[in-house]
Coordinates of C-alpha atoms and ligand atoms in Angstrom, one line a residue:
M1 CA -37.1 19.1 -6.9
N2 CA -34.1 16.3 -8.6
S3 CA -33.3 13.6 -6.8
S4 CA -29.5 14.6 -6.6
L5 CA -30.4 17.8 -4.8
K6 CA -33.2 16.2 -2.7
L7 CA -30.2 13.3 -1.2
R8 CA -28.0 16.5 -0.6
I9 CA -30.8 18.9 1.2
T10 CA -31.1 15.5 3.4
L11 CA -27.8 14.9 3.7
L12 CA -27.2 18.6 4.7
F13 CA -30.2 18.1 7.6
S14 CA -28.3 15.0 8.4
V15 CA -25.2 16.6 9.1
V16 CA -26.7 18.9 11.3
F17 CA -28.5 16.0 12.9
L18 CA -25.4 14.4 13.8
A19 CA -23.4 17.5 15.0
F20 CA -26.1 17.9 17.5
E21 CA -26.3 14.1 18.3
S22 CA -22.7 13.3 18.9
H23 CA -22.5 14.9 21.7
A24 CA -25.0 12.2 23.1
Q25 CA -22.1 10.2 21.5
T26 CA -24.3 8.3 19.8
N27 CA -22.7 6.4 16.5
K28 CA -24.3 7.5 13.1
L29 CA -23.1 7.2 9.7
V30 CA -25.4 8.5 6.8
V31 CA -24.0 6.7 3.5
N32 CA -25.4 9.1 0.0
T33 CA -25.2 5.8 -2.1
E34 CA -25.9 8.1 -5.3
S35 CA -23.5 10.9 -4.5
G36 CA -19.8 9.2 -6.4
N37 CA -17.9 10.3 -9.5
V38 CA -14.6 9.4 -8.2
Q39 CA -13.3 5.7 -8.5
I40 CA -10.4 4.0 -5.9
N41 CA -8.2 3.5 -7.9
K42 CA -7.0 -0.5 -7.5
H43 CA -3.7 0.1 -7.3
I44 CA -4.3 1.8 -3.7
Y45 CA -4.0 -1.7 -2.4
G46 CA -0.5 -2.3 -4.0
H47 CA 2.3 -4.1 -2.0
F48 CA 6.5 -3.9 -2.4
A49 CA 9.5 -6.5 -2.0
E50 CA 12.8 -5.0 -1.4
H51 CA 16.2 -7.4 -1.7
L52 CA 15.9 -6.3 2.5
G53 CA 16.3 -9.4 4.9
R54 CA 14.0 -12.7 4.2
N55 CA 11.7 -10.3 1.6
I56 CA 13.0 -11.6 -2.0
Y57 CA 15.6 -14.6 -0.5
G58 CA 13.8 -17.0 1.6
G59 CA 10.2 -15.2 1.3
I60 CA 9.4 -15.2 -2.3
W61 CA 12.6 -17.0 -3.7
V62 CA 13.9 -20.1 -2.5
G63 CA 15.7 -21.4 -6.2
P64 CA 14.8 -24.1 -8.5
D65 CA 16.7 -26.6 -5.9
S66 CA 15.5 -26.0 -2.8
D67 CA 13.8 -28.3 -0.7
V68 CA 10.8 -25.6 0.3
P69 CA 7.9 -26.7 -2.4
N70 CA 9.1 -24.2 -5.2
E71 CA 7.5 -23.4 -8.8
D72 CA 10.6 -22.4 -10.9
G73 CA 12.4 -21.1 -7.9
Y74 CA 9.0 -19.6 -6.5
R75 CA 7.6 -20.5 -3.0
K76 CA 4.7 -21.8 -3.8
D77 CA 2.6 -21.4 -0.7
V78 CA 3.7 -17.6 -0.9
M79 CA 2.9 -17.4 -4.4
Q80 CA -0.7 -19.2 -4.4
A81 CA -1.1 -16.4 -1.0
L82 CA -0.6 -13.8 -3.4
I83 CA -2.3 -14.9 -6.3
D84 CA -6.1 -15.3 -3.9
L85 CA -4.9 -12.0 -2.5
E86 CA -5.1 -10.8 -6.5
I87 CA -2.6 -8.0 -5.7
P88 CA -3.0 -5.5 -8.2
N89 CA 1.1 -4.3 -8.2
L90 CA 4.1 -4.8 -6.6
R91 CA 7.2 -2.5 -6.4
W92 CA 10.9 -3.7 -6.1
P93 CA 14.0 -3.8 -6.1
G94 CA 14.2 -1.6 -3.3
G95 CA 13.3 0.9 -1.3
C96 CA 16.9 1.6 -0.4
F97 CA 18.8 -1.1 -2.1
A98 CA 17.5 0.8 -6.0
D99 CA 19.7 3.1 -5.8
E100 CA 22.8 0.7 -5.2
Y101 CA 20.9 -1.5 -7.5
H102 CA 22.8 -2.6 -11.0
W103 CA 20.5 -4.2 -13.6
T104 CA 23.3 -6.0 -15.8
D105 CA 24.3 -7.9 -12.3
G106 CA 21.3 -10.0 -12.3
I107 CA 21.1 -11.1 -15.9
G108 CA 22.3 -13.9 -17.8
D109 CA 23.6 -17.3 -16.3
P110 CA 22.4 -17.1 -12.6
N111 CA 26.7 -18.8 -12.2
D112 CA 28.0 -16.3 -13.9
R113 CA 26.2 -12.7 -12.1
P114 CA 28.2 -10.7 -10.1
K115 CA 27.7 -10.9 -6.0
M116 CA 27.6 -7.4 -4.1
V117 CA 27.2 -6.1 -0.7
N118 CA 23.5 -5.0 0.5
T119 CA 24.6 -2.5 2.6
N120 CA 22.0 -1.0 3.6
W121 CA 20.2 -4.1 4.6
G122 CA 22.5 -6.3 7.1
G123 CA 25.4 -6.2 5.1
V124 CA 24.7 -9.3 3.7
T125 CA 26.4 -10.6 0.6
E126 CA 23.3 -10.2 -2.2
D127 CA 24.0 -12.8 -5.5
N128 CA 22.0 -11.4 -8.0
S129 CA 20.1 -15.0 -8.5
F130 CA 16.6 -13.0 -7.9
G131 CA 17.1 -9.7 -11.0
T132 CA 14.9 -8.4 -13.6
H133 CA 13.8 -11.7 -15.9
E134 CA 12.8 -13.5 -12.3
F135 CA 10.8 -10.8 -11.1
L136 CA 9.2 -9.7 -14.3
N137 CA 8.3 -13.6 -14.8
F138 CA 7.0 -14.0 -10.7
T139 CA 4.6 -11.0 -11.4
K140 CA 3.2 -12.5 -14.4
K141 CA 2.8 -15.8 -12.5
I142 CA 0.8 -14.1 -10.1
N143 CA -1.2 -11.7 -12.2
T144 CA 0.0 -8.6 -10.9
V145 CA 1.3 -5.3 -12.5
P146 CA 5.0 -4.2 -11.8
Y147 CA 6.7 -1.1 -10.6
I148 CA 10.2 -1.1 -11.3
T149 CA 12.3 1.7 -9.1
G150 CA 15.6 2.9 -11.5
N151 CA 18.9 4.1 -9.6
V152 CA 19.5 7.2 -9.8
G153 CA 21.6 7.7 -6.7
S154 CA 24.9 5.7 -7.8
G155 CA 23.6 4.3 -11.1
S156 CA 23.9 6.6 -14.4
V157 CA 21.3 8.0 -17.1
E158 CA 22.5 6.0 -19.6
E159 CA 22.3 2.3 -17.1
M160 CA 18.4 3.6 -16.3
S161 CA 17.6 4.2 -20.0
K162 CA 19.6 0.7 -20.8
W163 CA 17.3 -1.2 -18.1
I164 CA 14.0 0.1 -20.2
E165 CA 15.1 -0.8 -23.7
Y166 CA 16.0 -4.2 -22.0
I167 CA 12.2 -4.7 -20.6
N168 CA 10.3 -2.9 -23.3
F169 CA 11.6 -2.3 -27.3
D170 CA 10.0 -4.9 -29.0
G171 CA 12.5 -4.1 -31.9
E172 CA 16.2 -5.1 -32.9
S173 CA 18.7 -3.4 -30.8
P174 CA 21.7 -4.3 -28.7
M175 CA 19.6 -3.9 -25.7
A176 CA 16.0 -6.3 -26.7
D177 CA 18.8 -8.5 -28.7
L178 CA 20.3 -9.3 -24.8
R179 CA 17.0 -9.6 -23.7
R180 CA 15.9 -12.6 -26.0
K181 CA 19.4 -14.0 -25.8
N182 CA 18.9 -14.6 -21.7
G183 CA 15.6 -16.1 -22.7
Q184 CA 12.7 -13.5 -23.4
E185 CA 11.7 -13.1 -26.6
D186 CA 8.9 -10.6 -26.2
P187 CA 9.5 -7.3 -24.4
W188 CA 7.5 -6.9 -20.8
D189 CA 5.7 -3.9 -21.6
I190 CA 5.6 -2.8 -18.3
E191 CA 4.4 0.8 -17.1
Y192 CA 4.7 2.2 -13.7
W193 CA 8.5 3.3 -13.6
G194 CA 10.1 5.0 -10.3
V195 CA 12.6 7.5 -11.1
G196 CA 15.0 6.9 -7.8
N197 CA 13.9 6.3 -3.9
E198 CA 14.2 8.7 -1.4
S199 CA 16.3 11.0 -2.8
W200 CA 16.6 13.1 -0.7
G201 CA 18.0 10.4 2.0
C202 CA 19.5 6.9 1.1
G203 CA 19.0 7.7 -2.4
G204 CA 21.7 10.3 -2.6
H205 CA 21.2 13.0 -0.3
M206 CA 20.2 15.7 -2.6
T207 CA 18.1 18.6 -2.5
P208 CA 14.8 19.6 -4.0
E209 CA 16.2 21.6 -6.8
Y210 CA 19.0 18.9 -7.1
Y211 CA 16.6 16.1 -7.4
A212 CA 14.2 18.1 -9.7
N213 CA 16.8 18.4 -12.8
E214 CA 18.3 15.1 -11.9
Y215 CA 14.7 14.2 -12.8
R216 CA 14.0 16.1 -15.7
R217 CA 17.4 14.4 -16.8
Y218 CA 16.8 10.6 -16.1
A219 CA 13.1 10.9 -17.2
T220 CA 14.2 12.6 -20.8
Y221 CA 16.0 9.2 -21.3
A222 CA 13.1 6.9 -19.6
R223 CA 11.5 5.8 -23.1
D224 CA 8.3 4.9 -24.5
Y225 CA 8.8 2.1 -26.5
G226 CA 6.1 0.6 -29.2
G227 CA 2.3 1.8 -28.1
N228 CA 4.0 1.4 -24.3
K229 CA 3.5 4.4 -22.3
L230 CA 5.3 4.8 -19.0
Y231 CA 4.0 6.1 -16.3
K232 CA 7.0 8.2 -14.3
I233 CA 7.1 8.7 -11.0
A234 CA 9.5 10.8 -8.9
G235 CA 10.9 10.1 -6.0
G236 CA 8.9 12.4 -3.4
A237 CA 8.7 13.2 0.0
N238 CA 9.5 12.2 3.6
N239 CA 6.2 12.6 5.7
W240 CA 6.0 16.2 6.7
D241 CA 8.6 17.8 4.3
L242 CA 6.2 20.0 2.3
N243 CA 9.1 21.9 0.7
W244 CA 9.9 18.7 -0.7
T245 CA 6.5 18.6 -2.7
E246 CA 6.8 22.3 -3.5
V247 CA 9.8 22.3 -4.9
L248 CA 9.5 19.2 -7.4
M249 CA 5.7 20.8 -8.5
K250 CA 7.0 24.0 -9.3
N251 CA 10.1 22.8 -11.2
I252 CA 9.1 19.6 -12.4
P253 CA 6.9 20.1 -16.2
L254 CA 4.1 18.0 -15.3
Q255 CA 3.7 16.1 -18.8
M256 CA 7.5 14.9 -17.5
M257 CA 5.6 13.4 -14.1
D258 CA 2.9 11.1 -14.3
G259 CA 3.0 10.9 -10.5
L260 CA 5.0 12.0 -7.2
S261 CA 5.7 9.5 -4.4
L262 CA 5.4 10.1 -0.3
H263 CA 6.5 7.9 2.4
Y264 CA 5.1 7.3 6.0
Y265 CA 5.8 5.5 8.6
T266 CA 3.6 4.6 11.5
V267 CA 6.5 4.6 14.8
T268 CA 5.4 4.3 18.1
G269 CA 7.9 5.9 20.5
T270 CA 10.5 7.5 18.5
W271 CA 12.6 6.5 15.8
E272 CA 15.9 5.9 17.8
E273 CA 13.4 4.0 20.9
K274 CA 10.8 2.3 18.6
G275 CA 8.2 0.4 20.5
A276 CA 7.7 -3.6 20.4
A277 CA 5.4 -5.3 17.5
T278 CA 3.4 -7.8 19.8
K279 CA 3.8 -5.9 23.5
F280 CA 1.9 -2.7 24.2
T281 CA -0.1 -1.1 26.1
K282 CA -3.4 0.1 25.6
E283 CA -2.2 4.0 26.0
E284 CA 0.4 2.6 23.1
Y285 CA -1.8 1.1 21.1
L286 CA -4.0 4.6 20.6
E287 CA -0.5 6.3 20.0
T288 CA 0.1 3.9 17.0
L289 CA -3.5 4.4 15.3
N290 CA -3.7 7.7 15.9
K291 CA 0.0 8.0 14.1
A292 CA -1.7 5.8 11.1
A293 CA -4.4 8.2 10.8
V294 CA -2.4 11.4 10.1
M295 CA -1.7 9.8 7.0
D296 CA -5.4 12.0 6.5
D297 CA -3.9 15.3 7.1
L298 CA -0.6 14.5 5.4
I299 CA -2.0 13.9 2.4
A300 CA -4.2 17.0 2.4
K301 CA -1.1 18.8 2.9
H302 CA 0.6 17.6 0.4
S303 CA -2.7 17.5 -2.2
Q304 CA -3.2 21.5 -1.4
I305 CA 0.5 21.7 -3.2
M306 CA 0.1 19.7 -5.5
D307 CA -3.4 21.0 -6.2
K308 CA -1.5 24.5 -6.7
Y309 CA 0.6 23.3 -9.7
D310 CA -1.9 20.6 -11.4
P311 CA -6.0 21.9 -10.3
E312 CA -6.9 19.1 -12.6
K313 CA -5.2 16.7 -10.3
K314 CA -3.4 14.6 -13.3
V315 CA -0.5 13.7 -11.3
G316 CA -0.8 10.9 -9.2
L317 CA 0.1 11.1 -5.1
I318 CA 1.9 7.5 -5.2
I319 CA 2.3 6.3 -1.5
D320 CA 4.6 3.6 -2.4
E321 CA 6.3 3.0 1.4
W322 CA 3.4 3.2 4.3
G323 CA 2.6 1.0 7.0
T324 CA 4.1 -0.1 10.8
W325 CA 7.8 0.2 12.1
F326 CA 8.6 -1.7 15.3
K327 CA 12.0 -2.8 16.9
V328 CA 12.7 -6.0 15.5
E329 CA 11.9 -9.1 16.7
E330 CA 14.3 -10.6 19.3
G331 CA 16.9 -12.4 17.9
T332 CA 16.9 -11.4 14.3
N333 CA 19.1 -9.6 12.7
P334 CA 18.6 -5.8 13.0
G335 CA 19.1 -4.8 9.3
F336 CA 16.4 -7.3 8.6
L337 CA 13.4 -5.4 10.0
Y338 CA 11.3 -8.9 11.0
Q339 CA 8.6 -8.4 13.1
Q340 CA 5.2 -9.8 13.9
N341 CA 1.7 -8.6 13.2
T342 CA -0.8 -8.2 15.5
M343 CA -4.7 -7.1 15.2
R344 CA -3.4 -3.7 16.2
D345 CA -1.8 -4.0 12.9
A346 CA -5.1 -5.0 11.1
H347 CA -6.4 -1.5 12.3
V348 CA -3.6 0.7 11.0
A349 CA -4.0 -1.1 7.6
A350 CA -7.6 -0.5 8.0
I351 CA -7.6 3.0 9.4
T352 CA -5.5 4.0 6.4
L353 CA -6.8 1.7 3.8
N354 CA -9.9 3.9 4.4
I355 CA -8.0 7.3 4.2
F356 CA -6.4 6.6 1.1
N357 CA -10.2 5.7 -0.5
K358 CA -11.5 9.2 0.6
H359 CA -8.1 10.8 -1.2
A360 CA -8.8 8.4 -4.1
E361 CA -9.0 11.7 -6.4
R362 CA -5.0 12.2 -5.4
V363 CA -4.0 8.8 -4.7
H364 CA -3.6 6.8 -7.4
M365 CA -1.3 4.5 -6.2
A366 CA 0.0 2.7 -2.7
N367 CA 2.2 0.1 -1.6
L368 CA 2.6 -1.3 1.6
A369 CA 5.9 -2.2 3.0
Q370 CA 6.6 -5.0 2.8
T371 CA 5.3 -7.8 1.8
V372 CA 6.8 -10.7 3.1
N373 CA 8.9 -11.1 6.4
V374 CA 9.5 -7.2 6.2
L375 CA 7.9 -4.7 8.6
Q376 CA 4.4 -4.9 8.2
A377 CA 4.5 -8.1 6.0
I378 CA 1.2 -9.8 5.1
I379 CA 3.0 -12.8 4.9
L380 CA 5.8 -14.4 6.9
T381 CA 7.9 -17.4 6.1
N382 CA 9.5 -19.8 8.7
E383 CA 12.0 -22.7 6.3
N384 CA 9.2 -24.2 4.3
D385 CA 6.2 -23.0 6.5
M386 CA 4.4 -19.9 6.0
I387 CA 1.4 -17.3 8.1
L388 CA -0.8 -14.8 6.6
T389 CA -1.4 -11.9 9.2
P390 CA -3.9 -9.8 10.5
T391 CA -2.7 -7.2 7.7
Y392 CA -3.5 -9.6 5.2
H393 CA -6.7 -10.8 6.3
V394 CA -7.5 -6.9 5.8
F395 CA -6.4 -6.4 2.5
D396 CA -8.5 -9.1 1.7
L397 CA -11.7 -8.0 3.7
Y398 CA -11.1 -4.6 1.8
K399 CA -11.5 -6.2 -1.8
P400 CA -15.0 -4.8 -2.8
H401 CA -13.0 -1.3 -2.7
K402 CA -11.3 -1.9 -5.7
D403 CA -11.9 0.0 -8.6
A404 CA -15.6 1.2 -6.6
I405 CA -16.8 4.6 -6.9
L406 CA -16.1 6.5 -3.7
L407 CA -19.3 7.3 -2.0
D408 CA -19.7 10.5 0.1
H409 CA -20.6 9.8 4.0
F410 CA -20.7 11.4 7.5
L411 CA -19.7 9.5 10.4
S412 CA -20.3 10.1 14.1
S413 CA -18.7 8.3 16.6
E414 CA -18.1 7.7 20.4
K415 CA -14.5 8.3 21.5
V416 CA -12.0 5.6 23.4
A417 CA -9.2 6.9 25.3
F418 CA -6.3 5.1 27.4
G419 CA -3.6 7.8 29.3
K420 CA -3.2 10.9 27.5
Q421 CA -5.0 9.3 23.9
S422 CA -8.0 9.4 22.7
A423 CA -9.6 8.7 19.2
E424 CA -12.9 8.2 17.7
A425 CA -13.8 4.3 18.2
L426 CA -15.1 4.0 14.2
H427 CA -13.2 5.2 11.1
V428 CA -14.9 3.9 8.2
S429 CA -15.0 3.9 4.5
T430 CA -18.4 3.9 1.8
S431 CA -18.4 2.6 -1.9
K432 CA -20.0 1.5 -4.8
S433 CA -19.1 -1.7 -6.9
E434 CA -20.3 -1.3 -10.8
D435 CA -23.0 -3.9 -10.0
G436 CA -25.3 -1.4 -7.3
T437 CA -23.6 -3.6 -4.1
V438 CA -23.0 -0.9 -1.3
N439 CA -19.3 -1.5 0.3
I440 CA -18.9 -0.2 3.7
S441 CA -15.8 -1.0 5.6
I442 CA -15.8 -0.4 9.1
A443 CA -13.2 -0.6 11.6
N444 CA -14.3 -0.5 15.7
I445 CA -10.8 0.3 17.5
H446 CA -12.3 0.0 20.8
P447 CA -10.3 -2.9 22.3
D448 CA -13.1 -4.4 24.7
K449 CA -16.7 -2.3 23.9
K450 CA -18.7 -3.5 21.3
V451 CA -20.2 -0.5 19.2
S452 CA -24.1 -0.6 17.9
L453 CA -23.9 1.7 14.3
D454 CA -27.3 3.0 13.2
I455 CA -26.5 3.3 9.4
D456 CA -29.3 5.5 6.8
L457 CA -28.6 4.5 3.2
L458 CA -29.7 7.6 1.1
G459 CA -30.9 6.6 -2.1
K460 CA -32.6 3.4 -3.2
E461 CA -34.4 0.9 -1.2
F462 CA -31.9 -2.3 -0.2
K463 CA -32.7 -5.8 0.1
T464 CA -29.7 -8.0 0.8
V465 CA -26.7 -7.5 3.4
S466 CA -24.0 -9.7 3.8
G467 CA -20.3 -9.3 6.2
E468 CA -17.4 -10.4 6.9
I469 CA -15.1 -9.9 9.7
V470 CA -11.3 -9.6 10.9
T471 CA -11.3 -10.0 14.8
A472 CA -9.7 -11.4 17.8
S473 CA -10.1 -11.6 21.8
S474 CA -7.2 -9.3 22.4
V475 CA -5.7 -5.9 20.0
D476 CA -2.2 -7.9 20.2
T477 CA -3.2 -11.4 19.3
Y478 CA -1.5 -12.3 16.3
N479 CA -0.8 -15.6 14.4
T480 CA 2.4 -17.7 14.8
F481 CA 3.2 -20.9 13.0
E482 CA 2.0 -22.8 16.1
K483 CA -1.3 -21.1 15.9
K484 CA -1.5 -19.5 12.2
D485 CA -5.7 -18.2 12.5
A486 CA -5.9 -16.9 15.9
V487 CA -6.9 -13.9 13.4
K488 CA -8.5 -15.0 10.4
K489 CA -11.0 -13.5 8.2
A490 CA -15.0 -15.0 8.7
S491 CA -18.3 -14.1 8.1
F492 CA -20.4 -11.6 10.3
S493 CA -24.1 -11.4 10.3
D494 CA -24.7 -9.0 13.7
F495 CA -27.0 -6.4 11.5
K496 CA -30.3 -5.6 10.4
L497 CA -31.6 -4.1 7.4
N498 CA -34.7 -2.4 7.2
K499 CA -35.2 -0.6 3.8
N500 CA -32.7 2.1 3.9
I501 CA -31.6 1.9 8.0
L502 CA -29.0 -0.7 8.9
K503 CA -28.0 -1.3 12.2
V504 CA -24.6 -2.7 12.7
D505 CA -23.3 -4.1 16.0
A506 CA -19.2 -3.9 15.4
P507 CA -17.7 -6.1 18.0
A508 CA -14.9 -4.8 19.8
N509 CA -11.4 -4.8 18.3
S510 CA -12.4 -5.5 14.6
V511 CA -13.0 -4.7 11.0
L512 CA -15.6 -5.7 9.0
M513 CA -16.6 -5.0 5.4
I514 CA -20.5 -5.0 5.4
R515 CA -22.2 -5.1 1.6
V516 CA -25.7 -3.7 0.8
K517 CA -27.9 -4.9 -2.3
Ligands
LIG601 O1 11.2 0.0 3.5 C1 12.5 0.1 4.2 C2 13.2 0.8 4.0 O2 12.4 2.7 4.6 C3 13.0 0.9 3.0 O3 14.1 0.8 1.7 C4 13.7 2.9 2.0 O4 13.3 3.2 1.5 C5 12.8 3.3 3.7 O5 13.7 4.3 4.0

């Protein structure tokens, strides 16, 4: 009997054993450490910076004349935090803003750039001082990959086509010459290109049939230049709109589309009466996490439709907007979507990233909404001060999963319940890095109970183990400008390894990354 078959049989026994044991509320994880062939695309760990509130202006860009320490107009502290996090990509300029953005307003001498009204976000005046050059040079400075969303809602095919020529064409042409005149000799050779955003809503209120036709037209003139191949992303569905996915998959030839997007926000309460970011009951806490966990089923349902038209899974599902959406903080502009970020957000991030890993075969990219000062931000700023949120620390903790091979596992977890809400206490993801290290991320969402987890590592014998943790005294703990490190990443060692058996004591309200070698 070959070793892989042996492992599969052992796993099967383990499943039966777990099914039996789950009645006894034993917490057990079985990991097949030699199972995987799907790579977790690092782009799943991507981010999103829209011209919204204090995300770009004040968050990333302060301009070269600002008193806030900056390098060529970019905040130094934010830049460093993003470099440290090794963010794989950054989506820009929106969001809803993208379908009202005319790129030619954001090039050339900043003093000559026309202003516009940001009608989607607070009705403030946008001075276009942060445009194509400022964005693409920023992505270079922070070593990340740009993902630009073009304007389908209020722009033209010609406008989008010329933007791509401006950015990517190496030879002599009106657009490439204009780029050179504006100070950029070489093309940026960008790959990721979104054809509109939320075309069912703020991007033009289109029907899926109408958008599918529009996509075909816009995508035709979104040209490849030189050796650079664009990865074209069609504007996808709003959470459960399965019909949108069906119509697009049916009507857009597969060779015209590399990715199809999906947006899902975790809202506590209702859209009209959203819950607060920092004040919540334990029942509301579980409601939030259960709503985040819906992502699993959501991806499965959209994938099922995609599988019908694309069984080889060539088209990536791109979840380019996800995260928590709470009531704005008191006293802030409601159009700026500024919210605090607690350990509850850390658990939402952990649960969601575990789910994305699980669906790595279909999910090729994802973008948390958003980067600085907006929605589930990883960074908050105040004049020239900055804090990292619990969500930032979870992305930091999860670094080993990027580009690792997804491993099969089976989990049996005890439950946690408050009021009408109940959920499994443990949420995990397992992967293997290139050097053979097995990565196990574990969220213990129980607010007040340590959970002991027995882990069977099927496969070779393991010798060393290390751990890191993000935790705090309560699920509503958050970092403030006065207390910046109430939640931070720390090392963790409450585990015992004996060959293939690992015991981990996951503290209440914690997210862990355990690495065995
Ligand atoms: O992320 C905030 C907004 O949410 C985006 O602009 C839009 O695409 C979505 O509705």
